[in-house]
């Protein structure tokens, strides 16, 4: 069975310029070729692409039980959702690292972005800002070379490739953009920010006083939670034949004390981590 690759969308940010706009023919196309009205709400929409050719999309309203809509959106056919941020989906071919497209499901605007050459696969994508923002960059990693590739959507025709010092920082395993800052979490337990100096990508370490306790993790994900930065760690359960095969640790970054604080409860909330591109669940804040 093919994996379902998912994304979460809430209210989209407004944009003023486009690369491809919805023309009169698009406005006349049947309702089942368009997404349902994605109105701003306190909860995100869950989107799954499925079918032999990923031709079908199902939209779940997580705030209302059993409410979902099935659509067939031509722009998403034969593509899987690689990332979702700022109300935009990053789509790519379901078979290879190619045929990349940015899609806004509210306006149906599309931006074609170049394919990262000489990259056999990638398991991480970062969108640093909405595509119409001059500070926007789209960043991919190359797990084989440990390089990063980045470009400006709609402007650059090719990527700039840059290395990260794995001896100093380790490998980047998760990333997220919050409040204009892009954070990365590495295999050495270091929190980094990504900045751009002219055409260069710069990694800066965030000096945090402590580290989460050492333990074997199946995955580690940075997640936004009410505007705060969380580190969600999936652990293997120590109990044999346990009903739940894994447990979770959640740490919140105290930005005043600059230390990780373990959360014992998240209350009546749900967290959707993104794990190794098998199932992408990204909360996109309005």
Coordinates of C-alpha atoms in Angstrom, one line a residue:
X1 CA 0.0 0.0 0.0
X2 CA 1.3 3.4 -0.9
X3 CA 1.8 5.7 2.1
X4 CA -0.5 8.6 2.5
X5 CA 1.4 11.9 2.6
X6 CA -0.5 14.5 4.5
X7 CA -0.4 18.2 5.2
X8 CA -2.3 20.6 7.5
X9 CA -3.6 23.9 6.5
X10 CA -5.3 26.7 8.5
X11 CA -5.9 30.3 7.4
X12 CA -3.6 31.4 4.6
X13 CA -1.5 34.6 4.6
X14 CA -2.5 37.2 2.0
X15 CA -0.3 37.7 -1.0
X16 CA -0.3 40.5 -3.5
X17 CA 1.6 39.1 -6.5
X18 CA 1.4 35.8 -8.2
X19 CA 3.3 33.6 -10.7
X20 CA 0.3 31.8 -12.0
X21 CA -3.1 33.1 -11.2
X22 CA -6.6 31.6 -11.4
X23 CA -8.0 32.5 -14.8
X24 CA -11.6 32.5 -16.0
X25 CA -11.4 28.9 -17.1
X26 CA -10.1 27.8 -13.7
X27 CA -13.0 29.6 -12.0
X28 CA -15.5 27.7 -14.2
X29 CA -14.1 24.2 -13.6
X30 CA -16.3 21.8 -11.7
X31 CA -16.5 22.0 -7.9
X32 CA -14.9 18.6 -7.4
X33 CA -11.8 19.9 -9.2
X34 CA -11.4 22.6 -6.5
X35 CA -10.8 22.3 -2.7
X36 CA -13.6 23.1 -0.3
X37 CA -13.7 26.6 1.1
X38 CA -10.7 26.8 3.5
X39 CA -12.1 29.4 5.9
X40 CA -10.0 30.7 8.7
X41 CA -10.6 28.6 11.8
X42 CA -8.9 27.8 15.1
X43 CA -8.0 24.3 13.9
X44 CA -6.1 23.2 10.7
X45 CA -7.4 21.2 7.8
X46 CA -5.9 17.7 7.4
X47 CA -5.2 16.9 3.7
X48 CA -4.4 13.4 2.4
X49 CA -3.5 12.5 -1.2
X50 CA -4.3 8.9 -2.2
X51 CA -5.1 6.7 -5.1
X52 CA -2.9 4.9 -7.5
X53 CA -1.8 8.2 -9.1
X54 CA -2.3 10.3 -6.0
X55 CA -5.2 11.8 -8.0
X56 CA -7.7 12.0 -5.1
X57 CA -7.5 14.4 -2.2
X58 CA -9.5 14.1 1.0
X59 CA -9.9 17.2 3.3
X60 CA -10.7 16.5 6.9
X61 CA -12.0 19.2 9.2
X62 CA -10.4 18.2 12.5
X63 CA -12.7 20.5 14.5
X64 CA -15.8 18.7 13.4
X65 CA -16.2 15.0 13.8
X66 CA -16.7 12.9 10.6
X67 CA -16.7 16.0 8.3
X68 CA -14.6 15.5 5.2
X69 CA -14.6 16.4 1.5
X70 CA -13.2 14.4 -1.4
X71 CA -11.8 16.2 -4.4
X72 CA -9.7 15.6 -7.5
X73 CA -7.4 18.6 -7.9
X74 CA -5.5 18.4 -11.3
X75 CA -2.4 20.3 -9.9
X76 CA -1.9 17.6 -7.3
X77 CA -2.3 14.6 -9.5
X78 CA 0.8 12.3 -9.6
X79 CA 2.4 14.5 -6.9
X80 CA 2.8 14.0 -3.2
X81 CA 2.8 16.6 -0.5
X82 CA 6.3 17.2 0.7
X83 CA 5.8 20.1 3.0
X84 CA 3.2 22.7 4.0
X85 CA 3.9 26.2 5.3
X86 CA 2.4 29.7 5.3
X87 CA -0.7 28.3 3.5
X88 CA 1.4 26.8 0.6
X89 CA 1.9 23.2 -0.3
X90 CA 5.3 22.0 -1.7
X91 CA 4.4 19.3 -4.2
X92 CA 6.8 16.9 -5.9
X93 CA 6.6 13.9 -8.2
X94 CA 5.5 10.7 -6.4
X95 CA 8.3 8.8 -8.1
X96 CA 11.4 11.0 -7.9
X97 CA 12.9 14.3 -6.6
X98 CA 11.5 16.3 -9.6
X99 CA 8.5 18.2 -10.9
X100 CA 8.3 20.6 -7.9
X101 CA 5.4 23.0 -7.5
X102 CA 4.2 25.4 -4.9
X103 CA 0.4 25.5 -4.6
X104 CA -1.8 27.8 -2.6
X105 CA -5.2 26.0 -2.1
X106 CA -7.1 29.1 -1.3
X107 CA -6.1 31.2 -4.3
X108 CA -5.0 28.2 -6.5
X109 CA -1.9 30.1 -7.4
X110 CA 1.1 28.0 -8.5
X111 CA 4.8 28.6 -8.6
X112 CA 7.0 26.3 -10.5
X113 CA 10.4 25.7 -8.7
X114 CA 13.5 24.1 -10.2
X115 CA 14.3 20.5 -9.6
X116 CA 17.4 20.0 -7.3
X117 CA 19.9 18.3 -9.6
X118 CA 22.1 15.4 -8.5
X119 CA 19.9 14.7 -5.5
X120 CA 18.6 11.1 -5.3
X121 CA 16.2 11.8 -2.5
X122 CA 15.5 14.4 0.2
X123 CA 13.7 14.0 3.5
X124 CA 13.5 17.7 4.6
X125 CA 12.1 20.9 3.1
X126 CA 12.1 24.3 4.6
X127 CA 10.1 27.4 3.4
X128 CA 11.5 30.4 5.3
X129 CA 8.7 32.8 4.4
X130 CA 5.6 33.1 2.1
X131 CA 6.7 33.0 -1.6
X132 CA 6.0 36.7 -2.2
X133 CA 8.2 37.8 0.7
X134 CA 11.7 38.9 -0.5
X135 CA 13.2 36.8 2.4
X136 CA 11.6 33.6 1.1
X137 CA 13.9 30.7 0.4
X138 CA 13.0 27.1 -0.2
X139 CA 15.7 24.7 1.2
X140 CA 16.2 21.0 0.6
X141 CA 18.7 18.7 2.1
X142 CA 20.8 16.0 0.4
X143 CA 21.1 13.2 2.9
X144 CA 23.9 11.5 0.9
X145 CA 26.3 14.5 0.8
X146 CA 24.8 16.2 3.9
X147 CA 24.6 19.4 1.8
X148 CA 21.8 22.0 1.7
X149 CA 20.3 23.4 -1.5
X150 CA 18.3 26.6 -1.6
X151 CA 16.8 29.0 -4.1
X152 CA 14.3 31.9 -4.3
X153 CA 10.9 30.5 -5.6
X154 CA 9.9 32.2 -8.9
X155 CA 13.2 34.0 -9.2
X156 CA 16.2 31.5 -9.3
X157 CA 16.4 29.0 -12.0
X158 CA 18.9 26.8 -10.1
X159 CA 19.9 26.0 -6.6
X160 CA 22.9 27.1 -4.5
X161 CA 24.6 24.2 -2.7
X162 CA 26.2 24.6 0.7
X163 CA 27.7 22.3 3.3
X164 CA 27.1 22.3 7.0
X165 CA 29.9 21.4 9.5
X166 CA 28.6 18.0 10.6
X167 CA 31.6 17.7 13.0
X168 CA 30.4 20.8 14.9
X169 CA 26.7 20.7 14.5
X170 CA 25.8 17.1 13.5
X171 CA 23.1 16.3 10.9
X172 CA 19.9 18.4 10.7
X173 CA 17.0 16.1 11.5
X174 CA 14.1 18.6 11.9
X175 CA 13.3 22.2 11.1
X176 CA 10.5 24.7 11.4
X177 CA 9.8 28.4 10.8
X178 CA 8.2 30.4 13.6
X179 CA 7.8 34.1 13.8
X180 CA 10.2 34.8 10.9
X181 CA 12.9 32.6 12.4
X182 CA 13.9 29.2 11.0
X183 CA 15.0 26.7 13.6
X184 CA 16.8 23.4 13.1
X185 CA 17.4 20.5 15.5
X186 CA 20.5 18.3 14.9
X187 CA 21.6 14.8 15.7
X188 CA 24.0 16.2 18.3
X189 CA 21.2 17.8 20.2
X190 CA 21.9 21.4 19.1
X191 CA 19.4 24.0 18.2
X192 CA 20.3 26.2 15.2
X193 CA 18.9 29.1 13.4
X194 CA 19.2 29.6 9.6
X195 CA 20.1 33.1 8.4
X196 CA 21.1 34.4 5.0
X197 CA 24.0 36.7 4.4
X198 CA 23.8 37.9 0.8
X199 CA 23.8 34.6 -1.2
X200 CA 25.2 32.4 1.7
X201 CA 23.4 30.2 4.1
X202 CA 24.5 30.7 7.7
X203 CA 23.8 28.3 10.6
X204 CA 24.0 29.9 14.1
X205 CA 23.8 27.9 17.3
X206 CA 21.2 28.9 19.8
X207 CA 22.8 28.8 23.2
X208 CA 20.5 26.8 25.4
X209 CA 21.5 26.1 29.0
X210 CA 20.5 22.4 29.1
X211 CA 19.7 19.5 26.9
X212 CA 16.9 17.0 26.9
X213 CA 17.9 13.9 28.8
X214 CA 19.9 11.3 26.8
X215 CA 17.7 8.4 25.5
X216 CA 17.2 6.4 22.3
X217 CA 14.7 8.3 20.1
X218 CA 12.9 6.9 17.1
X219 CA 12.3 10.5 15.9
X220 CA 12.7 14.1 17.0
X221 CA 10.6 16.9 15.6
X222 CA 10.4 20.6 16.2
X223 CA 6.7 21.7 16.4
X224 CA 5.0 25.1 16.9
X225 CA 2.5 25.1 19.8
X226 CA 0.6 28.4 20.3
X227 CA 3.6 30.4 19.0
X228 CA 6.1 28.5 21.2
X229 CA 8.8 26.1 20.1
X230 CA 8.4 22.4 21.1
X231 CA 10.7 19.4 20.7
X232 CA 8.7 16.2 20.4
X233 CA 10.7 13.0 20.9
X234 CA 9.2 9.6 20.0
X235 CA 10.7 6.9 22.3
X236 CA 10.5 3.1 22.1
X237 CA 8.4 1.7 24.9
X238 CA 10.4 -0.3 27.5
X239 CA 7.4 -2.6 28.0
X240 CA 7.3 -5.7 25.8
X241 CA 4.1 -6.3 23.9
X242 CA 2.8 -2.9 25.1
X243 CA -0.4 -1.7 23.6
X244 CA 1.4 1.5 22.6
X245 CA 4.7 0.7 20.8
X246 CA 6.2 4.0 21.7
X247 CA 6.0 6.9 24.2
X248 CA 6.6 10.6 23.8
X249 CA 8.6 13.3 25.6
X250 CA 7.8 16.9 24.9
X251 CA 10.0 19.8 25.8
X252 CA 9.2 23.5 25.5
X253 CA 11.9 26.1 24.9
X254 CA 11.7 28.7 27.6
X255 CA 12.9 31.7 25.6
X256 CA 13.5 33.8 28.7
X257 CA 15.6 31.3 30.7
X258 CA 16.9 29.8 27.4
X259 CA 16.4 26.2 28.6
X260 CA 14.3 23.2 27.7
X261 CA 11.4 22.5 30.1
X262 CA 9.7 19.1 29.9
X263 CA 6.0 19.3 29.6
X264 CA 4.0 16.8 31.6
X265 CA 0.7 17.6 29.8
X266 CA -0.5 19.5 26.8
X267 CA -4.0 19.8 28.0
X268 CA -6.9 19.4 25.6
X269 CA -4.7 19.8 22.5
X270 CA -3.2 17.7 19.8
X271 CA 0.3 17.8 18.3
X272 CA 1.0 16.8 14.7
X273 CA 4.7 16.0 14.3
X274 CA 6.4 15.5 10.9
X275 CA 8.5 12.4 10.7
X276 CA 10.8 11.4 7.9
X277 CA 8.4 12.2 5.1
X278 CA 6.4 9.0 5.7
X279 CA 3.4 11.1 6.9
X280 CA 3.7 14.8 6.8
X281 CA 1.5 16.6 9.3
X282 CA 2.4 20.3 9.4
X283 CA 0.4 22.9 11.3
X284 CA 0.3 26.1 9.4
X285 CA -0.6 29.1 11.5
X286 CA -2.8 31.8 10.0

